[in-house]
Short mmCIF file of C-alpha atoms in Angstrom, two decimals:
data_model
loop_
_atom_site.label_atom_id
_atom_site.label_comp_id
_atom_site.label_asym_id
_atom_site.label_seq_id
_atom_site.Cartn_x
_atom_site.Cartn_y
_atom_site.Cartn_z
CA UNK A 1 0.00 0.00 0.00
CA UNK A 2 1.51 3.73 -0.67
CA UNK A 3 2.48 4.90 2.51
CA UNK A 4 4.35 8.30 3.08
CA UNK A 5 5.58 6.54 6.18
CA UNK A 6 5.54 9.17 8.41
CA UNK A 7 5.92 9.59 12.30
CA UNK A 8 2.16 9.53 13.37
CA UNK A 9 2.30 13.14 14.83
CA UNK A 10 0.52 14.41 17.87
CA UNK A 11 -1.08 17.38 19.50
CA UNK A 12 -0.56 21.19 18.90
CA UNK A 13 -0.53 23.11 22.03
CA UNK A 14 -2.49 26.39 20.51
CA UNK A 15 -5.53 23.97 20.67
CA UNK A 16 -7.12 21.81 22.44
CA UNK A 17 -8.00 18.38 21.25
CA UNK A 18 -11.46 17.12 21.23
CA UNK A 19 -11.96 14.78 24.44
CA UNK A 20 -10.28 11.77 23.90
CA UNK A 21 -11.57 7.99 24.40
CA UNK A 22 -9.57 6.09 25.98
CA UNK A 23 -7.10 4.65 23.94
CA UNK A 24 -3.89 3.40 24.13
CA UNK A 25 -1.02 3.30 21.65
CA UNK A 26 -1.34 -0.51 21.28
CA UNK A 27 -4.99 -0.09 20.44
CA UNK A 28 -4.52 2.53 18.06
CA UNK A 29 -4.00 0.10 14.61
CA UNK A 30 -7.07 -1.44 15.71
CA UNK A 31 -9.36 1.82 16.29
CA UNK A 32 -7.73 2.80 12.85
CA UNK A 33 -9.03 0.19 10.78
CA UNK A 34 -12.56 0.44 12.48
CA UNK A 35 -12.87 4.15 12.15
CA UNK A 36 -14.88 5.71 10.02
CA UNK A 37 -12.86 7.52 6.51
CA UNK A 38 -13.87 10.87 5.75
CA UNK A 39 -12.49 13.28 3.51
CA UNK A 40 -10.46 16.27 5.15
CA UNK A 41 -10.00 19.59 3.32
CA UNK A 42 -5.75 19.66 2.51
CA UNK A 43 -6.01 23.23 3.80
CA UNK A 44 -7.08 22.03 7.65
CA UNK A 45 -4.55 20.25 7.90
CA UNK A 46 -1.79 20.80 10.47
CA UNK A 47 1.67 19.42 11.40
CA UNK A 48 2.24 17.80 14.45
CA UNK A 49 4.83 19.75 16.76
CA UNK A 50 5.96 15.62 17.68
CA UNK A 51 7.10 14.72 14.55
CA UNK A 52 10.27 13.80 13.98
CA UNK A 53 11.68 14.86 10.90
CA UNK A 54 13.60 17.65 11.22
CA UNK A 55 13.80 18.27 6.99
CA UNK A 56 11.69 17.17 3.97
CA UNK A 57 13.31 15.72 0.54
CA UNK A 58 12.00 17.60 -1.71
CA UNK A 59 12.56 15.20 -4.48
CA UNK A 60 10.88 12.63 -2.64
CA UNK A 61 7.79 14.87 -2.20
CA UNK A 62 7.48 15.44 -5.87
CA UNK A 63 7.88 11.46 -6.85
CA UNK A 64 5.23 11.06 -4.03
CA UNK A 65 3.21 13.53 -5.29
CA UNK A 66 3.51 11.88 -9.10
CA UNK A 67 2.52 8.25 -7.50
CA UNK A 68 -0.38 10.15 -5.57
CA UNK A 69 -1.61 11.16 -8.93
CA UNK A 70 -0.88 7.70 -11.11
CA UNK A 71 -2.34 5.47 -8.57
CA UNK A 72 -4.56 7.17 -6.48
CA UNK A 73 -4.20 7.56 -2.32
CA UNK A 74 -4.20 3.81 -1.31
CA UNK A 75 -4.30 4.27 2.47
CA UNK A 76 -5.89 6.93 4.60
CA UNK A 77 -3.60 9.38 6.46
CA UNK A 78 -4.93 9.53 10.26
CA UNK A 79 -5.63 12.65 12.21
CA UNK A 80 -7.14 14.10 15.10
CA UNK A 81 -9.89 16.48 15.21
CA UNK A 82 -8.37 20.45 17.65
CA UNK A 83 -11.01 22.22 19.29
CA UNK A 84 -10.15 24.71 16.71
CA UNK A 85 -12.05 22.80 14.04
CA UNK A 86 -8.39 21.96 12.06
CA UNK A 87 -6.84 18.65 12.12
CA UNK A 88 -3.97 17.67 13.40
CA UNK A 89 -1.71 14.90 11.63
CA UNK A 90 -0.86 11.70 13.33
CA UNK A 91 0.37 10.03 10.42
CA UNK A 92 0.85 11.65 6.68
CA UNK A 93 3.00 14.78 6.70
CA UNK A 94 5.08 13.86 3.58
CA UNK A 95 1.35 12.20 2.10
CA UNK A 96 0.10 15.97 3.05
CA UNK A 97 2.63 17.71 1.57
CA UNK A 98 2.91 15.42 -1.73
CA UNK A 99 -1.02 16.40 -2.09
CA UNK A 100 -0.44 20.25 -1.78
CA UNK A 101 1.90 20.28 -4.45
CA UNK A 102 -0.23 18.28 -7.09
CA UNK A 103 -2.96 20.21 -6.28
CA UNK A 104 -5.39 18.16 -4.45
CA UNK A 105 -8.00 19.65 -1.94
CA UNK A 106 -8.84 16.80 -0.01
CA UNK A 107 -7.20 13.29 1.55
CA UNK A 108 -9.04 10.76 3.11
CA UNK A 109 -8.28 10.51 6.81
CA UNK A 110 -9.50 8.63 10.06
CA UNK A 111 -9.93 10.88 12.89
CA UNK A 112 -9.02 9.32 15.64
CA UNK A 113 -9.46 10.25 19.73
CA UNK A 114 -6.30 10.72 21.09
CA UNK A 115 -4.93 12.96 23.82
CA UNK A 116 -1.66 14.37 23.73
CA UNK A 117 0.65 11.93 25.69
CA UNK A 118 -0.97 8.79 23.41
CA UNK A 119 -0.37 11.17 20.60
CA UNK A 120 3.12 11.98 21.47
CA UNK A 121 3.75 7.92 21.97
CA UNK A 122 1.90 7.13 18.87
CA UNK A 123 4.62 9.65 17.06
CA UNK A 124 7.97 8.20 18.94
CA UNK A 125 6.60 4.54 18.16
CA UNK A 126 6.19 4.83 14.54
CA UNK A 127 9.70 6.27 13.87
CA UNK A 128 11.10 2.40 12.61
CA UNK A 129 8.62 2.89 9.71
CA UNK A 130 9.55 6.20 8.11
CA UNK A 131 10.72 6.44 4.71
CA UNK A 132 14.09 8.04 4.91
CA UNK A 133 14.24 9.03 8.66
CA UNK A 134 18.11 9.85 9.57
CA UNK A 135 19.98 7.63 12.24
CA UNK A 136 20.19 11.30 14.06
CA UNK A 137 16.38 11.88 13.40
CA UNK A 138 15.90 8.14 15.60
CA UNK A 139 18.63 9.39 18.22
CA UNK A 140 16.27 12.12 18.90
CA UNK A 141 12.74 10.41 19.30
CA UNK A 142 14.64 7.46 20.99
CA UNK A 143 15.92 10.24 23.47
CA UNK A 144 12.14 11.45 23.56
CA UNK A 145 10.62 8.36 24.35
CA UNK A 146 13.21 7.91 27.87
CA UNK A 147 12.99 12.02 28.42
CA UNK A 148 9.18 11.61 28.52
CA UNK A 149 8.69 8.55 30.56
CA UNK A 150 6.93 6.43 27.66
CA UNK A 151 10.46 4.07 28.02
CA UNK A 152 13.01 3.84 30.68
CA UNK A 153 15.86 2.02 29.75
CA UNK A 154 17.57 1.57 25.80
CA UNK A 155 16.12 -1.88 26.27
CA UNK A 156 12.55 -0.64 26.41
CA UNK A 157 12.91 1.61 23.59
CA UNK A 158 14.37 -1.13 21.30
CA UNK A 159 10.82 -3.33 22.60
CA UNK A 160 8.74 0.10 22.02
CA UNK A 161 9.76 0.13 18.55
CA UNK A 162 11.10 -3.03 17.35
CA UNK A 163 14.29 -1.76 16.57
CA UNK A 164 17.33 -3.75 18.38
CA UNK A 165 19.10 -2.92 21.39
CA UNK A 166 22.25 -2.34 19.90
CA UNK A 167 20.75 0.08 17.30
CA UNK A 168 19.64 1.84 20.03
CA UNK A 169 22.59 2.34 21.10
CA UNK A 170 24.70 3.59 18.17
CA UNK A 171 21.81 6.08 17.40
CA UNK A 172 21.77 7.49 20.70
CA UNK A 173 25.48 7.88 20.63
CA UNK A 174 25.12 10.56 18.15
CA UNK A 175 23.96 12.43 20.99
CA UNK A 176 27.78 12.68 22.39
CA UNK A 177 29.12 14.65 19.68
CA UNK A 178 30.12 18.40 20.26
CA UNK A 179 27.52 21.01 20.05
CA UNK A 180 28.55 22.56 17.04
CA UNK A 181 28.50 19.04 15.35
CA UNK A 182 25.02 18.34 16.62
CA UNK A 183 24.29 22.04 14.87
CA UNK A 184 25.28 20.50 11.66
CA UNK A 185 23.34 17.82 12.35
CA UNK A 186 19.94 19.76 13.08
CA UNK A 187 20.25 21.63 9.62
CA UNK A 188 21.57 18.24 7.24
CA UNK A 189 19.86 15.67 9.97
CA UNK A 190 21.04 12.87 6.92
CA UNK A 191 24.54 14.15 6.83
CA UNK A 192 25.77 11.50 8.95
CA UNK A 193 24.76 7.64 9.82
CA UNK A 194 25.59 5.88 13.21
CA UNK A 195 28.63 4.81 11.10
CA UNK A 196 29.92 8.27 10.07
CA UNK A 197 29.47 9.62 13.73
CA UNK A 198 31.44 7.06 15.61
CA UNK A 199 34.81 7.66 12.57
CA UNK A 200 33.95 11.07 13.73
CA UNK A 201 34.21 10.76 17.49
CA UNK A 202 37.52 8.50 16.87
CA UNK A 203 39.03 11.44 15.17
CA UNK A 204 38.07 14.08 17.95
CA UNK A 205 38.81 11.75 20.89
CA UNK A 206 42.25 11.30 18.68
CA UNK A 207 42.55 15.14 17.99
CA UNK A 208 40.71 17.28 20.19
CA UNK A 209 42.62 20.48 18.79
CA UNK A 210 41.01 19.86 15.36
CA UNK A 211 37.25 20.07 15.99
CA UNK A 212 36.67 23.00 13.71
CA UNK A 213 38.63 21.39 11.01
CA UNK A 214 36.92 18.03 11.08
CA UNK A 215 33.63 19.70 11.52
CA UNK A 216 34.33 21.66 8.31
CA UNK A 217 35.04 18.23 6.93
CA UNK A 218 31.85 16.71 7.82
CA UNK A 219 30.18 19.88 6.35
CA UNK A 220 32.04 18.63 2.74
CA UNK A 221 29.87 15.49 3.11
CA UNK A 222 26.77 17.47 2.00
CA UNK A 223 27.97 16.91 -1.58
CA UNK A 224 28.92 12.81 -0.93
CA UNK A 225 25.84 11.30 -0.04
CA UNK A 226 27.68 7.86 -0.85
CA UNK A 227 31.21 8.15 1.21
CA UNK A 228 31.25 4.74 3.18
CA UNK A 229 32.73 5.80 6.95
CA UNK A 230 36.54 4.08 6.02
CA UNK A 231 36.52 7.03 3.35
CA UNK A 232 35.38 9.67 6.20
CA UNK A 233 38.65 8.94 7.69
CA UNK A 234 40.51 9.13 5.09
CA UNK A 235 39.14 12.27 3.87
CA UNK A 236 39.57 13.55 7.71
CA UNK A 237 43.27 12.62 8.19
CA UNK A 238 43.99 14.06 4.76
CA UNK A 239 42.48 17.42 6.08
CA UNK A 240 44.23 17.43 9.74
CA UNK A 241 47.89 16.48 7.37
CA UNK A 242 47.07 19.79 5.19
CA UNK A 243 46.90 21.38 8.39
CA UNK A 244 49.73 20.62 10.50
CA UNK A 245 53.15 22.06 9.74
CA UNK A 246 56.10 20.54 8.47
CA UNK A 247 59.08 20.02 10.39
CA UNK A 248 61.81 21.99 9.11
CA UNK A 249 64.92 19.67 7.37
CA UNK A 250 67.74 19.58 9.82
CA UNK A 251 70.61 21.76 7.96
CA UNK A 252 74.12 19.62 8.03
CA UNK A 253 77.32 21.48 9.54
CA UNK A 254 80.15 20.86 7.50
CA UNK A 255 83.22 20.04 8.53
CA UNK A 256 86.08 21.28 6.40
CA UNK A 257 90.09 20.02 5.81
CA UNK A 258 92.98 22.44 6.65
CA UNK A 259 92.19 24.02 2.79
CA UNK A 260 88.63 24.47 3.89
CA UNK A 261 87.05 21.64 1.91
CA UNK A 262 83.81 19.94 3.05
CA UNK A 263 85.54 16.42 4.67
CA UNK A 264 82.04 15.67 7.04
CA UNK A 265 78.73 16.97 6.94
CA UNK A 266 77.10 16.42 10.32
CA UNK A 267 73.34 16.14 11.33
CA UNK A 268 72.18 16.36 14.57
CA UNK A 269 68.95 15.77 15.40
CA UNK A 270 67.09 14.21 18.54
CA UNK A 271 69.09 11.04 19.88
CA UNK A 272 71.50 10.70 16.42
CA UNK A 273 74.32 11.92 15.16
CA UNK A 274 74.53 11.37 11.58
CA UNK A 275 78.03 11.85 9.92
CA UNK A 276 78.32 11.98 6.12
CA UNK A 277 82.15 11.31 4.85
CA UNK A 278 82.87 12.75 1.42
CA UNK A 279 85.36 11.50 -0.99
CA UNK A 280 89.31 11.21 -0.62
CA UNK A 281 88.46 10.86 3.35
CA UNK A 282 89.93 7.06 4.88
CA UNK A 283 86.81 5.93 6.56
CA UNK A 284 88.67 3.56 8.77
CA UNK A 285 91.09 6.34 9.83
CA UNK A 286 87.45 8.92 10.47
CA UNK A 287 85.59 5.97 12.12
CA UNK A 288 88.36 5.22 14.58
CA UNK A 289 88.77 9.13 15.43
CA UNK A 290 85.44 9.71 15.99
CA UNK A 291 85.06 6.41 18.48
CA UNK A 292 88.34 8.05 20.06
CA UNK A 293 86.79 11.03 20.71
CA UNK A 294 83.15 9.55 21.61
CA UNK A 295 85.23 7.59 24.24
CA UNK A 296 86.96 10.91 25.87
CA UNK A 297 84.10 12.65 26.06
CA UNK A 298 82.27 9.38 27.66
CA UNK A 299 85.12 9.56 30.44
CA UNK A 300 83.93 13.15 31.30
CA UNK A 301 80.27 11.81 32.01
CA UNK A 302 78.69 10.38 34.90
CA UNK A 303 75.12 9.32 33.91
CA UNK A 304 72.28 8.18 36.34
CA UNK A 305 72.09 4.78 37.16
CA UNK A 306 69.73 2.55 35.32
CA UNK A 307 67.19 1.46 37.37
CA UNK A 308 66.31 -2.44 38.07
CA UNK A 309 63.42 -3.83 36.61
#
């Protein structure tokens, strides 16, 4: 059946809803199917402040909109009837919005009696079913669902909504990234998976000087919807190795004969000494000088004892 598989919204709070039965979330696929369909004016219509998605595809509306109009609207949105006389949507934002842009004036809908915490659960529950939702998008309503008592461990929200445990999990450890990822997150809510945001963490935990260079870099991904999370490190590292200076080449000192011709070039550097003997030197003669000297100088030293394992 064509769904638009949205998060079943819930209540507005600049109306009141009509009074409710009493119905649960678990009873609410059964109430649907026994409600009565009616036909809702497009324009009454209102979003549910509980829902979810925090940004619409655009291009997905329009292909929805073009299957709306091929094959006709195959299952009725559902909605609840504001004292204000509009509707609010429990389930069929993107169906909504696919309808306003062919044109239509009217969906069918069942209006169902729900108050605003069976609402709000209905919303949270129905996440696992939407087309396109973001793993950041389900680290947010799983968050919800603890936050407002409807679940109270990660093991109750992976029952709530069929998802498993260790899903969960990796969603909700989206949550840990810095606040000015999270930012990034709110406007491009796709920009990262589960899998993206734990390379990411890696690379702060690994470089916590670098966060505005790696979040620029996640800001790139906008335009590479298909990087696979080994590539996100890759493209990271490469960013943080622009970035970071060079060590400067260690200049030799030369060492030149009575006539002032280059005999050694020496480099120095950390823990080595690294002696270069040009041509026309005796190496045997220059190795057993230098040990000579190494061996003086090793006289005049009196280096702390090593200590015992």
């Amino acid at each position: 059946m064509l769904k638009d598989s949205d998060t079943p919204a819930a209540a507005t709070n600049n109306g009141s809803p009509i009074p409710p039965a009493q119905t649960t979330t678990s009873d609410m696929a059964g109430e649907a199917e026994h409600s009565m369909i009616v036909k809702i004016a497009v324009q009454d219509l209102v979003d549910s402040p509980w829902q979810p998605r925090r940004r619409y595809d655009e291009t997905a509306i329009q292909a929805l909109g073009e299957t709306l109009k091929a094959r006709g609207q195959d299952e009725p949105i559902r909605v609840r009837k504001l004292a204000s006389g509009k509707y609010q949507l429990i389930a069929g934002h993107r169906r909504t919005r696919a309808a306003r842009l062919i044109g239509w004036a009217e969906l069918d809908a069942n209006v169902m009696a729900l108050d605003d915490r069976e609402a709000h659960q209905a919303t949270l529950l129905s996440n696992e079913t939407n087309e396109g939702l973001s793993d950041f998008e389900r680290a947010l309503s799983y968050r919800e669902l603890m936050s407002e008592g409807f679940a109270e461990t990660q093991k109750d929200v992976a029952r709530l909504t069929g998802c498993s445990q260790g899903r969960v999990s990796q969603c909700l450890g989206m949550l840990k990234l810095p606040p000015v990822v999270l930012d990034l997150l709110e406007k491009y809510p796709a920009l990262l998976s589960y899998r993206h945001a734990k390379v990411a963490q890696e690379m702060l935990d690994k470089y916590p000087d670098a966060l505005s260079k790696i979040t620029t870099t996640l800001d790139t991904l906008i335009d590479k919807p298909d990087l696979e999370p080994n590539e996100l490190k890759v493209l990271i590292s490469k960013a943080l190795e622009s970035k970071r200076p060079r060590k400067a080449a260690v200049e030799p000192r030369t060492i030149g004969d009575k006539n002032g011709r280059s005999a050694f070039k020496v480099r120095v550097h950390a823990q080595q000494i690294v002696i270069n003997i040009e041509e026309g030197v005796d190496v045997e003669m220059a190795g057993k000088r230098t040990l000579a000297a190494l061996r003086q100088f090793a006289e005049s030293l009196e280096l702390p004892a090593e200590k015992k394992a």
